[in-house]
Amino acid sequence: MTADLIARSPSYARVSLAVMTSGREANLLGNIHGGEIMKLADSTAGAVAQRHSGGPAVTAAMDEMAFLEPVHVGDIVRTLAQVNWAGRSSMEIGVRVETQPWNDPSERSLHVASAYFVFVAVDADGRAREVPPLLPETPDELRRMREAEIRRAHRLAKKEEIATGRRTT
């Protein structure tokens, strides 16, 4: 293992971003368009992947995104993200999206969405490169890593099942 590949805790690369939404991002119902929330979550996950891997990383997949509540024009939207799992060159980044009304700081933050992104670290030629291993330090980080391994196993099984089906037809 090189010095660049020393195991890192999830807290090493953790990132939080915040924006105040406006009417430009609204959909026809007057809520913030889901694609805008996805873009913010992807940007946050990308920053985490870059920090953890120590260089460029690209979105390879969005494993899941669940929208739990609408986001309204004027809400302050905050994303919180960290590495849940790291493999040879890929990482799963979990993102939590919360909102709070812009005009009421006493209002509790509302969990509005969660997402799981898979990023691959790339070199200057765009080829996959190794990433540091993940060193979870808390029970929550261990739980996140176990759940990420389950999602990875499901992604790989689905990919193989589809490939097998295509070979037999």
Coordinates of C-alpha atoms in Angstrom, one line a residue:
M1 CA 0.0 0.0 0.0
T2 CA 1.4 3.4 -0.9
A3 CA 1.3 6.4 1.3
D4 CA -1.6 7.8 -0.8
L5 CA -3.7 4.7 0.1
I6 CA -3.6 4.9 3.9
A7 CA -7.1 4.0 5.2
R8 CA -9.3 7.0 5.9
S9 CA -12.3 7.4 8.1
P10 CA -15.6 8.6 6.7
S11 CA -15.2 11.8 8.6
Y12 CA -12.0 12.6 6.6
A13 CA -14.0 13.5 3.5
R14 CA -17.4 14.4 4.9
V15 CA -19.0 17.4 3.2
S16 CA -22.0 19.6 3.7
L17 CA -23.3 22.1 1.1
A18 CA -26.2 24.5 1.4
V19 CA -28.2 26.6 -1.0
M20 CA -31.3 28.8 -0.9
T21 CA -33.8 27.8 -3.5
S22 CA -35.6 30.2 -5.9
G23 CA -38.3 30.1 -8.4
R24 CA -35.8 29.3 -11.2
E25 CA -35.6 25.7 -9.8
A26 CA -39.4 25.3 -9.4
N27 CA -41.4 22.7 -11.3
L28 CA -45.0 23.1 -12.6
L29 CA -46.4 22.4 -9.1
G30 CA -44.3 25.2 -7.6
N31 CA -42.0 22.9 -5.7
I32 CA -38.3 22.6 -6.4
H33 CA -37.7 20.2 -9.3
G34 CA -36.3 16.8 -8.3
G35 CA -33.5 17.1 -10.8
E36 CA -32.2 20.1 -9.0
I37 CA -32.1 18.2 -5.8
M38 CA -30.3 15.3 -7.6
K39 CA -27.8 17.7 -9.1
L40 CA -27.0 19.2 -5.7
A41 CA -26.7 15.7 -4.1
D42 CA -24.4 14.6 -7.0
S43 CA -22.2 17.7 -6.5
T44 CA -21.9 17.0 -2.8
A45 CA -21.1 13.3 -3.4
G46 CA -18.5 14.4 -6.0
A47 CA -16.7 16.6 -3.5
V48 CA -16.6 13.7 -1.0
A49 CA -15.3 11.3 -3.6
Q50 CA -12.6 13.7 -4.6
R51 CA -11.5 14.3 -1.0
H52 CA -11.5 10.6 -0.1
S53 CA -9.7 9.5 -3.2
G54 CA -7.2 12.4 -3.3
G55 CA -8.0 13.2 -6.9
P56 CA -10.6 13.2 -9.7
A57 CA -13.6 10.9 -9.4
V58 CA -16.6 10.5 -11.7
T59 CA -20.2 9.5 -11.1
A60 CA -20.6 5.9 -12.2
A61 CA -24.1 5.2 -10.9
M62 CA -26.8 6.6 -8.7
D63 CA -28.0 3.5 -6.9
E64 CA -31.0 5.0 -5.3
M65 CA -32.7 8.3 -4.5
A66 CA -35.8 8.5 -2.4
F67 CA -37.8 11.8 -2.2
L68 CA -39.6 11.9 1.1
E69 CA -41.0 15.4 1.2
P70 CA -41.3 18.3 -1.3
V71 CA -38.8 21.2 -1.3
H72 CA -40.4 24.6 -1.5
V73 CA -39.2 27.8 -3.2
G74 CA -37.2 29.7 -0.6
D75 CA -36.2 26.7 1.5
I76 CA -32.6 26.4 2.6
V77 CA -31.5 23.0 1.3
R78 CA -28.5 21.4 2.9
T79 CA -26.8 18.2 1.8
L80 CA -24.7 16.1 4.0
A81 CA -22.5 13.4 2.5
Q82 CA -19.8 10.8 3.4
V83 CA -18.2 7.7 2.1
N84 CA -20.1 4.6 3.1
W85 CA -17.9 2.0 1.4
A86 CA -14.7 2.0 -0.6
G87 CA -13.4 -0.8 -2.9
R88 CA -10.4 -0.9 -5.2
S89 CA -11.3 2.1 -7.4
S90 CA -15.0 2.8 -6.5
M91 CA -16.7 4.3 -3.6
E92 CA -20.3 4.6 -2.4
I93 CA -21.2 8.0 -1.2
G94 CA -24.4 8.4 0.9
V95 CA -26.1 11.8 0.8
R96 CA -28.8 13.1 3.1
V97 CA -30.9 16.2 2.0
E98 CA -32.5 18.4 4.5
T99 CA -34.5 21.6 4.3
Q100 CA -35.4 24.5 6.6
P101 CA -37.6 27.5 5.8
W102 CA -35.5 30.5 4.9
N103 CA -37.4 32.8 7.3
D104 CA -37.7 30.7 10.4
P105 CA -34.5 29.5 12.1
S106 CA -36.6 28.0 14.9
E107 CA -38.1 25.5 12.5
R108 CA -36.5 22.1 12.7
S109 CA -34.6 20.7 9.7
L110 CA -36.7 18.3 7.6
H111 CA -35.2 15.2 6.0
V112 CA -36.5 15.4 2.4
A113 CA -34.3 13.0 0.5
S114 CA -31.6 10.4 0.6
A115 CA -29.4 9.1 -2.2
Y116 CA -26.5 6.6 -2.8
F117 CA -24.0 7.4 -5.5
V118 CA -21.2 5.2 -6.8
F119 CA -18.1 7.1 -7.9
V120 CA -15.0 5.8 -9.6
A121 CA -11.6 7.5 -9.1
V122 CA -9.9 8.3 -12.4
D123 CA -6.3 9.2 -13.4
A124 CA -5.3 11.9 -15.9
D125 CA -6.1 9.5 -18.8
G126 CA -9.6 8.7 -17.4
R127 CA -8.7 5.2 -16.3
A128 CA -9.8 3.8 -12.9
R129 CA -7.2 4.3 -10.1
E130 CA -7.0 2.9 -6.7
V131 CA -8.6 4.6 -3.7
P132 CA -7.7 4.5 0.0
P133 CA -9.6 1.9 2.0
L134 CA -12.3 3.0 4.4
L135 CA -11.8 2.8 8.1
P136 CA -15.2 3.2 9.9
E137 CA -14.9 4.4 13.5
T138 CA -18.4 4.4 14.9
P139 CA -21.3 1.9 15.0
D140 CA -23.2 4.1 12.6
E141 CA -20.3 4.1 10.1
L142 CA -20.0 0.3 10.4
R143 CA -23.8 0.0 9.7
R144 CA -23.5 2.3 6.7
M145 CA -20.6 0.2 5.3
R146 CA -22.5 -3.1 5.8
E147 CA -25.6 -1.7 4.1
A148 CA -23.4 -0.3 1.2
E149 CA -22.0 -3.8 0.8
I150 CA -25.5 -5.2 0.4
R151 CA -26.4 -2.6 -2.2
R152 CA -23.2 -3.4 -4.1
A153 CA -23.9 -7.1 -4.0
H154 CA -27.4 -6.4 -5.4
R155 CA -26.0 -4.1 -8.1
L156 CA -23.5 -6.8 -9.2
A157 CA -26.2 -9.6 -9.1
K158 CA -28.6 -7.5 -11.2
K159 CA -25.9 -6.7 -13.7
E160 CA -25.0 -10.4 -14.0
E161 CA -28.6 -11.5 -14.3
I162 CA -29.2 -9.0 -17.1
A163 CA -26.0 -10.1 -18.9
T164 CA -27.0 -13.7 -18.6
G165 CA -30.5 -13.0 -20.0
R166 CA -29.0 -11.2 -23.0
R167 CA -26.6 -14.0 -23.7
T168 CA -29.5 -16.6 -23.8
T169 CA -31.9 -14.6 -26.0

